[in-house]
Every structure is written in structure tokens, then in C-alpha cells.
Amino acid sequence: MEKKISINWFKYASPKTFYPLAGKIIPWCAIGAAILIAYGLYIGLIIAPTDFQQGEGYRIIFVHVPAAWFSMFLYLIMAFYAAMGLVFNAKLSYMMATAIAPTGAMFTFVALVTGSLWGKPMWGAWWVWDARLTSELILLFLYVGYFSLQAAIDDKNRADKASAVLALVGAINVPIIYFSVKWWNTLHQGSSVSLTKAPAMAAIMLQGMMVMAIGFWLYSVAVILMRVRCEILERDSKLKMF
Amino acid sequence: MHWNSISEFLAMGGYGFYVWGSFAVTFLSMTIELWLINQRRKSVTRTLEQ
């Protein structure tokens, strides 16, 4: 017989209801992510035509652009939860912010590496200190700073508050990344998709990128909920030790 | 279908290393992340069962 896991739910009023709810959401997001990412790969690698300027090398955008979007978007959501935590002193908000950071850092890393793999054949350089690339690298440092700070402070309450302040201050970097291609003369090309003008690419390419992006979104939700469930259990087990 | 042969597909018009490298880095990173969370879940479950 499997031993029952007893959890001291009284310490966390809302994690009590959130834990099983997250458990129900995870499989649906995971299935959706798998289907959409597979379909996105099919469009991006099999169906989409060759780009007239960049040849087959442009296919990197099918992972690069969604990863870059989520590197920024997840940071904003992390900062939002950090702010909620500071305002309402809500444990679950801090836990969500903590759970988002590694996934955000992962997508930032992927955006930087795939960008580098695109830059070498297209620009002739793995890296240039251009505004877009530099601000994205700063984003990676902010994520790393966030979870280093969290790990460095023993008192969980203080760790949550200190890292939340860091997350909030760092949020200023996100609009800088986004608008860097407009504000400065960058080597990085302008946005391929914008809300105000028609997309600068064929419909099928845009469709592949969107499918991939929604797939990455569902993946992120699943992974973050899995991590927040671990976080809830770990914090509970630590409370019992003291 | 955009490709005429498997070798053409793998070559990616000369960008094979960069295109496949990008896709490999992306999906490897996601797989490692999933694996790490699974390890973490296992270890916390073990601690709680004691």
C-alpha cells in the first residue's frame, strides 16, 4: 500500500484548492502542447515554402520567434505575480513567480542560442553587441539573478520579497527589448508580426509561427503548474521540519 | 509538401547545421526542463512519504 502523503494545508489557504486544480489542468495543456508543437513543426519544416531572401535558413524563426516572445511574456507574468505577492502578501503568488522563472530563463536561453545559429550564416557573426541582443542577454541575467537571490536567502519570506522587488525593477527591460529594433539602429531585423500593419511574411509562415507559439504557451502553463505543485509540497515539508 | 527528397530535406539548402541545431537546442532544453521537474517531484514525494 502506498503511504498517504499528509500535507499541512492550513498554512496556505489558497494553495489547498489550487494544488488539485493545477493537477487537473496539467494533462490537458500537455496534450494540447504536444499536438500543436507537432503541427507547428509539420508546417514549419515540411509545408512552408523557401524564403526568397534567406533560403531555408529562415526556418529557425519557427522556434526562435515563439521562444523570444515567451522569454519576454513570461517575465511580465512573473513580475505581475511578484507584484501580487508584495501587495497582498499572498504565498501562492510568490510561488507562481518562483515557478515561472526557470521556464522564462529556458526560453531566453533558447532565443539567444537559436538567434546565434541564425546570425552566423546570415550576418556572418555568432554574436554582435546590438541593442536587441544585448537587452535579451540582460533578460537572461535578470532571470538568473531572480532565482539566485531566492536561493541565497534562507528565510523564505524575505527571499520572496527581495526577489519580487528584483523582478519588478527588471520588468523595465521588457519594453526595452521589444522596442529596441525601433529605438536604435539595430542589426536585428524589425518585428515580423505587428498589431498595426500587415505581417511581413507569407500567410503559411505566419500560421506555422502562431501554432508553434500557442504550443509553447500550453507547454509553459503545464510546466509551470507542475513546478508550482512541487513548490507547494516542498514549502510544506520544510515547515514541518522546523 | 515542399521537399523532393530526404537528403534535400536534411541539407536545408546548405543551412542544415543551423536549422537542425536550432530545433535540437529548443527541444533538448524543453526535454531537460521536463526531466528536472520530474526528478524534483519524485524527490519531494519521497521526503513527504517518510
Tab-separated table of C-alpha atoms in Angstrom:
chain	number	residue	atom	x	y	z
A	1	MET	CA	0.000	0.000	0.000
A	2	GLU	CA	1.191	3.446	-0.818
A	3	LYS	CA	1.609	5.629	2.225
A	4	LYS	CA	-0.691	8.618	2.429
A	5	ILE	CA	1.033	11.965	1.975
A	6	SER	CA	-0.236	14.349	4.611
A	7	ILE	CA	0.014	17.997	3.802
A	8	ASN	CA	-0.360	20.838	6.231
A	9	TRP	CA	-2.830	22.844	4.159
A	10	PHE	CA	-3.751	25.278	6.901
A	11	LYS	CA	-0.580	27.220	6.286
A	12	TYR	CA	-1.722	28.001	2.746
A	13	ALA	CA	-5.375	28.812	2.408
A	14	SER	CA	-5.423	29.080	-1.355
A	15	PRO	CA	-2.745	26.528	-2.336
A	16	LYS	CA	-5.085	23.946	-0.811
A	17	THR	CA	-7.646	24.442	-3.556
A	18	PHE	CA	-5.076	25.319	-6.176
A	19	TYR	CA	-2.993	22.145	-5.897
A	20	PRO	CA	-5.665	19.691	-7.150
A	21	LEU	CA	-6.956	22.224	-9.695
A	22	ALA	CA	-3.472	22.561	-11.212
A	23	GLY	CA	-3.259	18.774	-11.314
A	24	LYS	CA	-6.413	18.672	-13.437
A	25	ILE	CA	-5.233	21.385	-15.844
A	26	ILE	CA	-1.739	19.928	-16.496
A	27	PRO	CA	-2.656	16.893	-18.663
A	28	TRP	CA	-4.928	18.943	-20.964
A	29	CYS	CA	-2.231	21.569	-21.507
A	30	ALA	CA	0.388	18.873	-22.085
A	31	ILE	CA	-1.731	17.077	-24.705
A	32	GLY	CA	-2.583	20.381	-26.420
A	33	ALA	CA	1.078	21.419	-26.406
A	34	ALA	CA	2.210	18.109	-27.939
A	35	ILE	CA	-0.401	18.294	-30.723
A	36	LEU	CA	0.213	21.962	-31.561
A	37	ILE	CA	4.010	21.721	-31.463
A	38	ALA	CA	3.883	18.643	-33.748
A	39	TYR	CA	1.561	20.505	-36.127
A	40	GLY	CA	3.756	23.609	-35.967
A	41	LEU	CA	6.825	21.516	-36.830
A	42	TYR	CA	4.927	19.969	-39.738
A	43	ILE	CA	4.041	23.408	-41.118
A	44	GLY	CA	7.449	24.917	-40.419
A	45	LEU	CA	9.640	22.106	-41.691
A	46	ILE	CA	7.521	20.309	-44.281
A	47	ILE	CA	4.911	22.616	-45.791
A	48	ALA	CA	6.209	26.196	-45.617
A	49	PRO	CA	7.965	27.366	-48.793
A	50	THR	CA	11.524	28.661	-49.044
A	51	ASP	CA	12.036	32.311	-48.101
A	52	PHE	CA	13.054	34.387	-51.126
A	53	GLN	CA	15.759	36.240	-49.167
A	54	GLN	CA	17.000	33.842	-46.524
A	55	GLY	CA	16.550	30.483	-48.249
A	56	GLU	CA	15.872	27.562	-45.905
A	57	GLY	CA	17.783	29.245	-43.074
A	58	TYR	CA	14.713	31.297	-42.184
A	59	ARG	CA	13.021	28.147	-40.756
A	60	ILE	CA	14.833	28.894	-37.500
A	61	ILE	CA	12.182	31.563	-36.836
A	62	PHE	CA	9.619	28.824	-36.135
A	63	VAL	CA	11.375	28.186	-32.821
A	64	HIS	CA	13.278	31.450	-32.391
A	65	VAL	CA	10.357	33.884	-32.508
A	66	PRO	CA	7.946	31.959	-30.210
A	67	ALA	CA	10.817	31.356	-27.732
A	68	ALA	CA	11.720	35.057	-27.772
A	69	TRP	CA	8.052	36.050	-27.274
A	70	PHE	CA	7.690	33.785	-24.264
A	71	SER	CA	11.020	34.860	-22.793
A	72	MET	CA	9.529	38.370	-22.542
A	73	PHE	CA	5.902	37.459	-21.870
A	74	LEU	CA	6.753	35.049	-19.046
A	75	TYR	CA	8.906	37.745	-17.446
A	76	LEU	CA	5.939	40.117	-17.396
A	77	ILE	CA	3.701	37.449	-15.878
A	78	MET	CA	6.408	36.647	-13.312
A	79	ALA	CA	6.654	40.358	-12.422
A	80	PHE	CA	2.845	40.509	-12.185
A	81	TYR	CA	2.749	37.621	-9.694
A	82	ALA	CA	5.658	39.166	-7.791
A	83	ALA	CA	3.649	42.418	-7.519
A	84	MET	CA	0.538	40.488	-6.395
A	85	GLY	CA	2.678	38.795	-3.764
A	86	LEU	CA	4.006	42.110	-2.463
A	87	VAL	CA	0.594	43.811	-2.442
A	88	PHE	CA	-1.496	41.019	-0.896
A	89	ASN	CA	1.339	39.123	0.798
A	90	ALA	CA	-0.065	36.048	-0.939
A	91	LYS	CA	2.129	32.954	-0.693
A	92	LEU	CA	0.708	31.379	-3.833
A	93	SER	CA	1.598	34.463	-5.914
A	94	TYR	CA	5.223	34.247	-4.799
A	95	MET	CA	5.238	30.540	-5.560
A	96	MET	CA	3.883	31.222	-9.064
A	97	ALA	CA	6.588	33.832	-9.699
A	98	THR	CA	9.221	31.364	-8.497
A	99	ALA	CA	7.796	28.622	-10.710
A	100	ILE	CA	7.764	30.834	-13.820
A	101	ALA	CA	11.418	31.990	-13.625
A	102	PRO	CA	13.177	28.772	-14.792
A	103	THR	CA	10.853	28.364	-17.807
A	104	GLY	CA	11.364	32.013	-18.730
A	105	ALA	CA	15.117	31.585	-18.424
A	106	MET	CA	14.956	28.444	-20.584
A	107	PHE	CA	13.106	30.295	-23.373
A	108	THR	CA	15.540	33.227	-23.110
A	109	PHE	CA	18.451	30.815	-23.489
A	110	VAL	CA	16.747	29.152	-26.495
A	111	ALA	CA	16.043	32.546	-28.107
A	112	LEU	CA	19.698	33.574	-27.696
A	113	VAL	CA	21.167	30.295	-28.998
A	114	THR	CA	18.803	29.949	-31.967
A	115	GLY	CA	19.365	33.630	-32.756
A	116	SER	CA	23.077	32.978	-32.730
A	117	LEU	CA	22.616	29.990	-35.047
A	118	TRP	CA	20.692	32.280	-37.380
A	119	GLY	CA	23.190	35.137	-37.079
A	120	LYS	CA	26.213	33.100	-38.135
A	121	PRO	CA	25.037	32.258	-41.685
A	122	MET	CA	23.003	35.473	-42.198
A	123	TRP	CA	25.214	38.140	-40.608
A	124	GLY	CA	28.487	36.251	-40.520
A	125	ALA	CA	28.724	36.576	-36.724
A	126	TRP	CA	27.526	34.405	-33.839
A	127	TRP	CA	27.050	37.478	-31.687
A	128	VAL	CA	27.002	41.257	-32.030
A	129	TRP	CA	26.513	43.810	-29.252
A	130	ASP	CA	23.371	45.186	-30.795
A	131	ALA	CA	20.544	46.661	-28.682
A	132	ARG	CA	18.127	43.753	-29.245
A	133	LEU	CA	20.685	41.038	-28.462
A	134	THR	CA	22.188	42.854	-25.503
A	135	SER	CA	18.827	43.583	-23.851
A	136	GLU	CA	17.792	39.927	-24.347
A	137	LEU	CA	21.048	38.843	-22.674
A	138	ILE	CA	20.224	41.182	-19.766
A	139	LEU	CA	16.848	39.415	-19.538
A	140	LEU	CA	18.684	36.105	-19.041
A	141	PHE	CA	20.770	37.703	-16.273
A	142	LEU	CA	17.594	39.028	-14.621
A	143	TYR	CA	16.057	35.549	-14.558
A	144	VAL	CA	19.291	34.058	-13.200
A	145	GLY	CA	19.508	36.889	-10.661
A	146	TYR	CA	15.930	36.169	-9.597
A	147	PHE	CA	16.466	32.553	-8.711
A	148	SER	CA	19.972	33.105	-7.320
A	149	LEU	CA	18.573	35.677	-4.912
A	150	GLN	CA	15.776	33.308	-3.983
A	151	ALA	CA	18.303	30.549	-3.277
A	152	ALA	CA	20.715	32.818	-1.386
A	153	ILE	CA	18.277	33.909	1.345
A	154	ASP	CA	17.363	31.213	3.853
A	155	ASP	CA	14.252	32.875	5.219
A	156	LYS	CA	11.600	32.092	2.555
A	157	ASN	CA	9.535	35.182	3.375
A	158	ARG	CA	12.465	37.522	2.906
A	159	ALA	CA	13.656	35.630	-0.175
A	160	ASP	CA	10.205	36.013	-1.761
A	161	LYS	CA	10.056	39.740	-1.062
A	162	ALA	CA	13.611	40.531	-2.174
A	163	SER	CA	13.341	38.570	-5.416
A	164	ALA	CA	9.899	40.076	-6.112
A	165	VAL	CA	11.415	43.552	-5.929
A	166	LEU	CA	14.158	42.457	-8.340
A	167	ALA	CA	11.540	41.009	-10.727
A	168	LEU	CA	9.570	44.271	-10.660
A	169	VAL	CA	12.555	46.533	-11.219
A	170	GLY	CA	13.778	44.295	-14.042
A	171	ALA	CA	10.416	44.495	-15.835
A	172	ILE	CA	11.545	47.804	-17.354
A	173	ASN	CA	13.867	45.744	-19.556
A	174	VAL	CA	10.979	44.028	-21.386
A	175	PRO	CA	9.692	47.095	-23.288
A	176	ILE	CA	13.336	47.962	-23.979
A	177	ILE	CA	13.807	44.581	-25.698
A	178	TYR	CA	10.536	44.875	-27.562
A	179	PHE	CA	11.072	48.376	-28.897
A	180	SER	CA	14.877	48.109	-29.273
A	181	VAL	CA	14.577	47.493	-33.016
A	182	LYS	CA	12.650	50.759	-33.355
A	183	TRP	CA	14.537	52.950	-30.910
A	184	TRP	CA	18.022	52.047	-32.047
A	185	ASN	CA	19.649	51.269	-35.333
A	186	THR	CA	19.996	47.532	-34.796
A	187	LEU	CA	21.340	44.736	-36.937
A	188	HIS	CA	18.422	42.607	-35.750
A	189	GLN	CA	15.542	42.812	-38.198
A	190	GLY	CA	12.295	44.553	-37.235
A	191	SER	CA	9.302	42.631	-35.947
A	192	SER	CA	7.812	40.120	-38.366
A	193	VAL	CA	4.390	40.433	-36.782
A	194	SER	CA	2.817	43.651	-35.563
A	195	LEU	CA	-0.612	44.720	-34.410
A	196	THR	CA	-0.714	47.808	-36.594
A	197	LYS	CA	0.466	46.644	-40.005
A	198	ALA	CA	0.136	43.585	-42.214
A	199	PRO	CA	2.636	40.838	-41.365
A	200	ALA	CA	5.849	40.908	-43.381
A	201	MET	CA	5.644	37.221	-44.304
A	202	ALA	CA	3.583	34.667	-46.184
A	203	ALA	CA	0.348	33.525	-44.523
A	204	ILE	CA	1.506	29.923	-44.127
A	205	MET	CA	4.741	31.001	-42.409
A	206	LEU	CA	2.783	33.212	-40.021
A	207	GLN	CA	0.358	30.371	-39.366
A	208	GLY	CA	3.209	27.977	-38.530
A	209	MET	CA	4.720	30.509	-36.140
A	210	MET	CA	1.376	31.119	-34.401
A	211	VAL	CA	0.647	27.398	-33.999
A	212	MET	CA	4.111	26.932	-32.533
A	213	ALA	CA	3.617	29.921	-30.206
A	214	ILE	CA	0.309	28.559	-28.836
A	215	GLY	CA	2.043	25.187	-28.407
A	216	PHE	CA	4.828	26.851	-26.404
A	217	TRP	CA	2.200	28.674	-24.358
A	218	LEU	CA	0.437	25.439	-23.386
A	219	TYR	CA	3.816	23.823	-22.680
A	220	SER	CA	4.696	26.744	-20.381
A	221	VAL	CA	1.395	26.501	-18.482
A	222	ALA	CA	1.841	22.742	-17.978
A	223	VAL	CA	5.459	23.002	-16.857
A	224	ILE	CA	4.858	25.989	-14.560
A	225	LEU	CA	1.892	24.288	-12.882
A	226	MET	CA	3.987	21.135	-12.407
A	227	ARG	CA	6.705	23.236	-10.800
A	228	VAL	CA	4.330	25.195	-8.566
A	229	ARG	CA	2.927	21.900	-7.291
A	230	CYS	CA	6.466	20.825	-6.322
A	231	GLU	CA	6.976	24.231	-4.710
A	232	ILE	CA	3.796	23.852	-2.608
A	233	LEU	CA	4.825	20.391	-1.411
A	234	GLU	CA	8.421	21.442	-0.688
A	235	ARG	CA	7.470	24.501	1.334
A	236	ASP	CA	5.034	22.403	3.294
A	237	SER	CA	7.651	19.736	4.022
A	238	LYS	CA	10.148	22.412	5.135
A	239	LEU	CA	7.628	23.884	7.551
A	240	LYS	CA	7.228	20.536	9.220
A	241	MET	CA	10.969	20.145	9.718
A	242	PHE	CA	11.244	23.241	11.893
B	1	MET	CA	4.939	19.051	-49.446
B	2	HIS	CA	7.870	21.302	-50.121
B	3	TRP	CA	10.701	18.743	-50.447
B	4	ASN	CA	11.684	16.376	-53.259
B	5	SER	CA	13.900	14.011	-51.280
B	6	ILE	CA	15.034	13.156	-47.753
B	7	SER	CA	18.589	14.333	-48.437
B	8	GLU	CA	17.293	17.683	-49.677
B	9	PHE	CA	15.209	17.946	-46.501
B	10	LEU	CA	18.212	17.171	-44.285
B	11	ALA	CA	20.515	19.562	-46.150
B	12	MET	CA	18.087	22.515	-45.675
B	13	GLY	CA	19.593	24.278	-48.668
B	14	GLY	CA	23.023	24.364	-47.035
B	15	TYR	CA	21.664	25.644	-43.695
B	16	GLY	CA	21.313	22.129	-42.244
B	17	PHE	CA	23.625	22.649	-39.278
B	18	TYR	CA	21.972	25.933	-38.264
B	19	VAL	CA	18.354	24.857	-38.786
B	20	TRP	CA	18.691	21.409	-37.184
B	21	GLY	CA	20.941	22.828	-34.487
B	22	SER	CA	18.246	25.371	-33.560
B	23	PHE	CA	15.472	22.804	-33.416
B	24	ALA	CA	17.674	20.410	-31.449
B	25	VAL	CA	18.643	23.061	-28.856
B	26	THR	CA	14.990	24.077	-28.425
B	27	PHE	CA	13.570	20.611	-27.902
B	28	LEU	CA	16.523	19.388	-25.876
B	29	SER	CA	16.081	22.348	-23.493
B	30	MET	CA	12.363	21.612	-23.114
B	31	THR	CA	13.032	17.897	-22.526
B	32	ILE	CA	15.686	18.637	-19.888
B	33	GLU	CA	13.293	21.022	-18.149
B	34	LEU	CA	10.593	18.342	-18.022
B	35	TRP	CA	13.100	15.773	-16.754
B	36	LEU	CA	14.322	18.120	-13.992
B	37	ILE	CA	10.772	18.807	-12.786
B	38	ASN	CA	10.043	15.097	-12.742
B	39	GLN	CA	13.155	14.471	-10.610
B	40	ARG	CA	12.115	17.255	-8.273
B	41	ARG	CA	8.590	15.832	-7.936
B	42	LYS	CA	9.991	12.383	-7.184
B	43	SER	CA	12.362	13.694	-4.514
B	44	VAL	CA	9.718	15.803	-2.733
B	45	THR	CA	7.233	12.924	-2.812
B	46	ARG	CA	9.875	10.658	-1.274
B	47	THR	CA	10.559	13.201	1.504
B	48	LEU	CA	6.858	13.545	2.298
B	49	GLU	CA	6.289	9.802	2.410
B	50	GLN	CA	8.903	9.355	5.139
